[in-house]
Structure formats: C-alpha cells, structure tokens
Amino acid sequence: GDEPPYKPQTGNNCTSEGLMHVLDLESACAAAAGEGVVLHRTCVEASYAFGLYKSGMRGDSGCYGAGMAKGALEIGAIPYRDVEPPYDESRSRLQSWANDPKVIVDKYGEKASAYKVQSIARVTTEAELRGAIANRRLVTIASNYGFAMPRNEKGICGARGTWGHQMSVLGIID
C-alpha cells in the first residue's frame, strides 16, 4: 500500500524499534481480521521521543524499555502519515527529536493519544511468553543479556556477555 518499507535501525533506539514492530504487527493482524483498523506504520522517532520523555531522558544514547512502555501507555504512538514530514525515517530526525522530546510530545501527543496501548504486563517466564503470544498479545524483550554470533542452525543466537538491548518477539519456534 502507501506505507514505506522498513529500514535498518538508524540510531541507539532499539527500544522504539522493538516497540514499533509489535505495534505494526498488531495493526496488520487487526486489519487482516477485519476489525476496522487501518494498517499503518508507527513512527519510530516519535515513539523514541515519547519513551525518552517518560524516562526523563534526552539524546540518542538509548532509552529504557520501561520508559518506552510508559510512553506508549500514557502518550500513545503515532503513524508516520500523521507526522511532518511524513515517512521521513532518518537518523537526523531521530537525533533531533531525541534531543528535545518534550517538543515532540507537545506537538504530537494529542494525535498519538488515539493510538495508546491499552495495557502492559511484565512477562518473566517462558510460559507467560507463550501464553501472551497465543492470545495475540504484543511482546518485547528488554534486557542486558548479550548474544553470540553467528546464529545456530535454527537461526538463534546463544547467550554471551552483556548488551543493553530491546527486541520484538513475533513468535516461538519449538
């Protein structure tokens, strides 16, 4: 359709990338299920600014997963089509918006409120993760666990070292 293709992560914003991907998947599932939802891409730069604002942070040095969740719950998320200029996913915009997230909240917070996440739950076990996915819940993982490379024969990276990161969980392979 009219939505732009996904691009590689442009900055230290894995928290907003992880959140954006699950929100976009939910939009796609709801649209496919005929739930009256219009498919859209979530603006990663605005989501990052909302999370930074709720975390009391600024600048492109990363954000807490809990801050991203709080931003989506209390401020919302906004489609790319509703920001100016639309579909301008870029590192320069990410950095600019991250440097003063309050300005972005003031500018887009009202529009974003139409796309607020309705609830958030902490998932800490594999059983909870499986249950959440089976019930079409959005799941991201924020942790300090590092990953070994290369991936194994199943495409999975084993645990190794530390690395503050967040990613989407879109399914489970047994």
C-alpha positions as CSV (number, residue, x, y, z in Angstrom):
1,G,0.0,0.0,0.0
2,D,1.0,3.5,0.8
3,E,3.3,2.6,3.8
4,P,7.1,2.9,3.3
5,P,9.4,-0.1,3.6
6,Y,11.2,-0.9,6.8
7,K,14.7,0.4,7.1
8,P,17.6,-0.7,9.3
9,Q,17.8,0.8,12.8
10,T,19.2,4.3,12.4
11,G,20.4,5.0,16.0
12,N,20.6,3.8,19.6
13,N,16.8,3.4,19.6
14,C,16.3,-0.4,19.7
15,T,13.6,0.3,22.3
16,S,11.5,2.2,19.9
17,E,12.3,-0.3,17.1
18,G,11.2,-3.2,19.2
19,L,8.0,-1.4,20.3
20,M,7.2,-0.2,16.8
21,H,7.5,-3.7,15.2
22,V,5.0,-5.2,17.6
23,L,2.6,-2.3,17.2
24,D,2.8,-2.6,13.5
25,L,2.2,-6.4,13.7
26,E,-0.9,-5.8,15.8
27,S,-2.1,-3.2,13.3
28,A,-1.6,-5.7,10.5
29,C,-3.4,-8.5,12.4
30,A,-6.3,-6.4,13.3
31,A,-6.7,-5.1,9.7
32,A,-6.5,-8.7,8.3
33,A,-9.1,-9.8,10.9
34,G,-11.5,-7.1,9.6
35,E,-11.5,-5.3,12.9
36,G,-11.9,-1.9,11.3
37,V,-8.3,-0.9,11.8
38,V,-6.4,0.9,9.1
39,L,-3.0,-0.6,8.5
40,H,-0.2,1.8,9.3
41,R,3.5,2.1,10.2
42,T,4.3,3.5,13.7
43,C,6.6,6.5,13.7
44,V,9.8,5.1,15.4
45,E,11.2,8.6,16.0
46,A,8.1,9.8,17.8
47,S,7.9,6.6,19.9
48,Y,11.5,7.1,20.9
49,A,10.9,10.7,21.9
50,F,7.8,9.7,23.9
51,G,9.8,7.0,25.8
52,L,12.7,9.3,26.5
53,Y,10.3,11.9,27.8
54,K,8.6,9.4,30.1
55,S,12.1,8.2,31.3
56,G,13.3,11.8,32.0
57,M,16.0,11.3,29.4
58,R,17.1,13.1,26.2
59,G,19.6,12.5,23.4
60,D,20.3,9.5,21.2
61,S,22.0,7.4,23.8
62,G,19.3,4.8,24.3
63,C,16.2,4.6,26.5
64,Y,14.8,2.1,29.0
65,G,12.2,-0.5,27.8
66,A,10.0,0.5,30.8
67,G,10.1,4.1,29.5
68,M,9.0,3.0,26.1
69,A,6.2,1.1,27.6
70,K,5.1,4.0,29.7
71,G,5.3,6.3,26.7
72,A,3.0,4.0,24.6
73,L,0.6,3.6,27.5
74,E,0.4,7.2,28.7
75,I,1.1,9.2,25.5
76,G,0.4,6.7,22.7
77,A,2.0,6.0,19.3
78,I,1.6,7.8,16.1
79,P,1.5,6.6,12.4
80,Y,4.1,8.0,10.1
81,R,1.3,9.5,7.9
82,D,0.4,11.9,10.8
83,V,3.9,13.5,11.4
84,E,5.6,16.2,9.4
85,P,7.2,15.4,7.0
86,P,5.6,12.0,6.7
87,Y,7.6,8.9,6.0
88,D,11.0,10.7,6.6
89,E,12.5,7.9,8.8
90,S,16.1,9.1,9.3
91,R,18.9,9.3,11.8
92,S,19.0,13.1,11.7
93,R,15.3,13.3,12.6
94,L,15.7,10.6,15.3
95,Q,18.6,12.6,16.9
96,S,16.8,15.9,16.5
97,W,13.6,14.6,18.1
98,A,15.6,12.8,20.9
99,N,17.4,15.9,21.8
100,D,14.2,17.7,23.0
101,P,11.5,15.0,23.4
102,K,9.1,17.4,25.2
103,V,8.7,19.4,22.0
104,I,7.7,16.2,20.2
105,V,5.2,15.3,23.0
106,D,3.7,18.8,22.8
107,K,3.5,18.6,19.1
108,Y,2.2,15.1,18.5
109,G,0.9,13.9,21.9
110,E,-2.7,14.7,21.2
111,K,-2.7,12.8,17.9
112,A,-0.8,9.9,19.4
113,S,-3.4,9.5,22.2
114,A,-5.7,7.9,19.6
115,Y,-3.2,5.0,19.4
116,K,-2.5,4.4,23.1
117,V,-1.5,0.9,24.2
118,Q,-4.3,-0.2,26.5
119,S,-2.4,-2.4,28.9
120,I,1.0,-3.6,29.8
121,A,2.1,-6.7,31.7
122,R,5.5,-7.8,32.7
123,V,6.4,-11.2,31.3
124,T,9.1,-13.1,33.1
125,T,8.8,-16.8,32.2
126,E,8.6,-18.8,29.0
127,A,5.1,-20.0,30.0
128,E,3.9,-16.4,30.3
129,L,5.6,-15.6,26.9
130,R,3.9,-18.5,25.2
131,G,0.5,-17.5,26.7
132,A,0.9,-13.9,25.7
133,I,1.7,-14.8,22.1
134,A,-1.1,-17.4,21.9
135,N,-3.5,-14.7,23.0
136,R,-2.3,-12.2,20.4
137,R,-0.5,-10.0,22.9
138,L,2.4,-7.8,21.9
139,V,5.7,-8.8,23.5
140,T,9.1,-7.2,23.5
141,I,12.2,-8.2,25.5
142,A,14.4,-5.6,27.1
143,S,17.5,-7.0,28.8
144,N,21.2,-6.7,29.4
145,Y,21.9,-10.2,28.0
146,G,24.4,-10.3,25.2
147,F,24.3,-12.6,22.2
148,A,26.9,-14.8,20.5
149,M,27.4,-14.7,16.7
150,P,27.0,-16.4,14.4
151,R,23.5,-17.8,14.7
152,N,23.0,-21.6,15.1
153,E,21.3,-23.9,12.6
154,K,17.9,-22.7,13.8
155,G,18.9,-19.0,13.3
156,I,19.2,-18.4,17.1
157,C,22.0,-16.5,18.8
158,G,23.2,-18.1,22.1
159,A,23.6,-16.0,25.2
160,R,27.1,-14.4,25.7
161,G,28.3,-11.3,27.5
162,T,26.1,-8.2,28.1
163,W,24.4,-5.8,25.8
164,G,21.6,-3.5,26.7
165,H,19.0,-4.1,24.0
166,Q,15.3,-4.5,23.2
167,M,13.7,-6.5,20.5
168,S,10.3,-7.8,19.4
169,V,9.1,-11.3,19.9
170,L,6.8,-12.2,17.0
171,G,6.6,-16.0,17.5
172,I,8.1,-19.1,19.0
173,I,9.8,-21.9,17.2
174,D,9.7,-25.2,19.1
